[in-house]
mmCIF file of C-alpha atoms in Angstrom:
data_model
loop_
_atom_site.group_PDB
_atom_site.id
_atom_site.type_symbol
_atom_site.label_atom_id
_atom_site.label_comp_id
_atom_site.label_asym_id
_atom_site.label_seq_id
_atom_site.Cartn_x
_atom_site.Cartn_y
_atom_site.Cartn_z
ATOM 1 C CA MET A 52 30.966 -29.232 -0.986
ATOM 2 C CA LYS A 53 30.402 -32.372 -3.432
ATOM 3 C CA ILE A 54 32.666 -32.691 -6.680
ATOM 4 C CA HIS A 55 32.558 -34.166 -9.595
ATOM 5 C CA ARG A 56 34.213 -36.894 -10.832
ATOM 6 C CA SER A 57 35.518 -33.883 -13.885
ATOM 7 C CA SER A 58 36.706 -32.151 -12.094
ATOM 8 C CA GLU A 59 38.670 -34.893 -9.460
ATOM 9 C CA ASP A 60 40.914 -35.818 -12.948
ATOM 10 C CA TYR A 61 40.688 -31.923 -14.002
ATOM 11 C CA LEU A 62 42.209 -31.474 -10.782
ATOM 12 C CA GLU A 63 44.548 -34.272 -10.615
ATOM 13 C CA ALA A 64 46.305 -33.337 -14.624
ATOM 14 C CA MET A 65 46.813 -30.659 -13.639
ATOM 15 C CA LEU A 66 48.895 -31.708 -10.512
ATOM 16 C CA MET A 67 51.404 -33.874 -12.363
ATOM 17 C CA LEU A 68 51.266 -31.258 -15.035
ATOM 18 C CA SER A 69 52.125 -28.857 -12.158
ATOM 19 C CA GLU A 70 54.820 -31.702 -11.375
ATOM 20 C CA LYS A 71 56.565 -32.342 -13.883
ATOM 21 C CA HIS A 72 57.236 -28.954 -15.948
ATOM 22 C CA GLY A 73 55.982 -26.641 -12.462
ATOM 23 C CA TYR A 74 53.947 -24.785 -14.960
ATOM 24 C CA ILE A 75 49.588 -25.518 -15.651
ATOM 25 C CA ARG A 76 48.832 -24.276 -19.303
ATOM 26 C CA SER A 77 45.357 -25.176 -20.443
ATOM 27 C CA LEU A 78 46.954 -26.554 -23.758
ATOM 28 C CA ASP A 79 48.189 -29.451 -21.814
ATOM 29 C CA VAL A 80 45.812 -30.334 -20.245
ATOM 30 C CA ALA A 81 43.792 -30.526 -22.980
ATOM 31 C CA LEU A 82 46.882 -33.383 -24.686
ATOM 32 C CA GLN A 83 46.626 -34.550 -20.735
ATOM 33 C CA LEU A 84 42.784 -36.242 -20.676
ATOM 34 C CA GLY A 85 42.335 -35.974 -24.062
ATOM 35 C CA VAL A 86 40.204 -33.898 -24.440
ATOM 36 C CA SER A 87 38.201 -30.581 -26.760
ATOM 37 C CA LYS A 88 41.339 -27.144 -25.224
ATOM 38 C CA PRO A 89 37.155 -25.515 -25.296
ATOM 39 C CA SER A 90 36.241 -28.569 -23.069
ATOM 40 C CA VAL A 91 39.301 -27.822 -20.841
ATOM 41 C CA SER A 92 38.436 -23.926 -20.527
ATOM 42 C CA TYR A 93 35.045 -24.439 -19.434
ATOM 43 C CA ALA A 94 36.052 -26.734 -16.665
ATOM 44 C CA VAL A 95 38.831 -24.119 -16.495
ATOM 45 C CA LYS A 96 36.409 -22.035 -15.683
ATOM 46 C CA ARG A 97 34.070 -24.030 -13.700
ATOM 47 C CA LEU A 98 36.548 -24.943 -11.156
ATOM 48 C CA ARG A 99 37.549 -21.466 -11.084
ATOM 49 C CA GLU A 100 33.844 -20.747 -10.161
ATOM 50 C CA GLY A 101 34.221 -23.156 -7.249
ATOM 51 C CA GLY A 102 37.750 -21.994 -5.792
ATOM 52 C CA TYR A 103 39.694 -24.694 -7.103
ATOM 53 C CA VAL A 104 41.987 -23.121 -9.537
ATOM 54 C CA THR A 105 43.087 -19.121 -10.300
ATOM 55 C CA MET A 106 44.175 -18.688 -13.541
ATOM 56 C CA ASP A 107 47.490 -15.013 -14.161
ATOM 57 C CA SER A 108 47.441 -12.551 -17.373
ATOM 58 C CA ASP A 109 48.975 -15.112 -18.803
ATOM 59 C CA SER A 110 46.591 -17.869 -18.468
ATOM 60 C CA LEU A 111 48.262 -20.474 -15.952
ATOM 61 C CA ILE A 112 46.970 -22.156 -14.068
ATOM 62 C CA THR A 113 47.270 -22.609 -10.464
ATOM 63 C CA LEU A 114 45.424 -25.162 -8.342
ATOM 64 C CA THR A 115 44.988 -23.723 -4.250
ATOM 65 C CA ASP A 116 44.761 -24.839 -1.455
ATOM 66 C CA THR A 117 41.125 -26.295 -1.902
ATOM 67 C CA GLY A 118 42.295 -27.558 -5.358
ATOM 68 C CA MET A 119 45.907 -28.558 -4.427
ATOM 69 C CA GLU A 120 43.894 -30.529 -1.517
ATOM 70 C CA ILE A 121 41.978 -33.087 -3.319
ATOM 71 C CA ALA A 122 44.187 -33.804 -6.316
ATOM 72 C CA LYS A 123 46.560 -34.566 -3.805
ATOM 73 C CA ARG A 124 43.589 -37.978 -2.216
ATOM 74 C CA ILE A 125 42.719 -38.204 -5.968
ATOM 75 C CA TYR A 126 46.954 -38.828 -6.656
ATOM 76 C CA THR A 127 47.633 -40.538 -4.782
ATOM 77 C CA ARG A 128 44.683 -43.144 -4.489
ATOM 78 C CA HIS A 129 45.736 -43.423 -8.089
ATOM 79 C CA ARG A 130 48.979 -44.205 -7.467
ATOM 80 C CA LEU A 131 48.117 -46.755 -4.230
ATOM 81 C CA LEU A 132 45.769 -47.864 -6.066
ATOM 82 C CA THR A 133 47.638 -48.822 -9.263
ATOM 83 C CA GLU A 134 50.812 -50.617 -7.945
ATOM 84 C CA PHE A 135 48.008 -52.610 -5.485
ATOM 85 C CA LEU A 136 46.551 -53.896 -8.697
ATOM 86 C CA VAL A 137 50.021 -54.454 -10.432
ATOM 87 C CA ARG A 138 51.111 -56.279 -6.906
ATOM 88 C CA LEU A 139 48.375 -58.317 -7.770
ATOM 89 C CA GLY A 140 48.995 -59.726 -11.750
ATOM 90 C CA VAL A 141 47.364 -57.238 -13.569
ATOM 91 C CA SER A 142 48.913 -55.461 -15.876
ATOM 92 C CA GLU A 143 50.446 -51.973 -16.075
ATOM 93 C CA ASP A 144 48.202 -50.778 -18.346
ATOM 94 C CA THR A 145 45.312 -51.967 -17.586
ATOM 95 C CA ALA A 146 45.151 -51.136 -13.571
ATOM 96 C CA ARG A 147 45.808 -47.523 -14.329
ATOM 97 C CA GLY A 148 42.911 -47.481 -15.785
ATOM 98 C CA ASP A 149 40.863 -49.555 -13.278
ATOM 99 C CA ALA A 150 42.736 -47.365 -10.818
ATOM 100 C CA CYS A 151 41.419 -44.621 -12.757
ATOM 101 C CA ARG A 152 38.006 -45.447 -11.846
ATOM 102 C CA ILE A 153 38.156 -47.580 -8.587
ATOM 103 C CA GLU A 154 39.778 -43.950 -7.126
ATOM 104 C CA HIS A 155 36.145 -42.202 -7.222
ATOM 105 C CA ASP A 156 34.422 -44.328 -5.998
ATOM 106 C CA ILE A 157 35.674 -46.214 -2.699
ATOM 107 C CA SER A 158 35.336 -45.414 0.355
ATOM 108 C CA ASP A 159 38.257 -43.818 2.763
ATOM 109 C CA GLU A 160 37.368 -47.459 4.988
ATOM 110 C CA SER A 161 38.203 -49.417 1.919
ATOM 111 C CA PHE A 162 40.823 -48.033 0.149
ATOM 112 C CA ASP A 163 42.818 -47.888 3.947
ATOM 113 C CA ALA A 164 42.123 -51.787 4.645
ATOM 114 C CA ILE A 165 43.394 -51.979 0.948
ATOM 115 C CA VAL A 166 46.721 -49.960 2.079
ATOM 116 C CA LYS A 167 46.674 -51.439 4.673
ATOM 117 C CA HIS A 168 46.591 -55.127 4.023
ATOM 118 C CA ALA A 169 48.451 -54.009 1.095
ATOM 119 C CA GLY A 170 51.243 -52.955 2.711
ATOM 120 C CA ILE A 171 51.212 -49.846 0.801
ATOM 121 C CA GLY A 172 53.129 -46.343 1.646
ATOM 122 C CA LEU A 173 50.691 -43.690 2.202
ATOM 123 C CA SER A 174 53.327 -40.904 2.106
ATOM 124 C CA ALA A 175 54.808 -42.412 -1.151
ATOM 125 C CA PRO A 176 53.438 -39.388 -3.232
ATOM 126 C CA ASP A 177 54.943 -36.718 -1.144
ATOM 127 C CA ASN A 178 58.055 -38.220 -0.733
ATOM 128 C CA GLN A 179 58.711 -38.430 -4.672
ATOM 129 C CA LYS A 180 59.342 -34.038 -5.075
#
């Protein structure tokens, strides 16, 4: 199933919030992404229907295994593309913004070639826990 770019952004933000706080709340997702709470509610509903997240009785969000897999893939791409662009001399803010746009569209082949060429370790995000 093809997942939309915005859904990938939501899942990535949820992963980052989970790592930072140990939990995921809709309000925090809204603040992280700079969107309204109703937008988050709609997105969470769609992500729940797609099997990417669950929500408990306290309205805390949990990534499913499928959601976590997508979130980790996008987050890894984001971090490594940001690092690559910074190494090229791009400012960190610009690199982060560009990486956010690139991470969704770049092919696995091109991404892997960038990582190999730059000598950036793919395991970096998982080792920082």
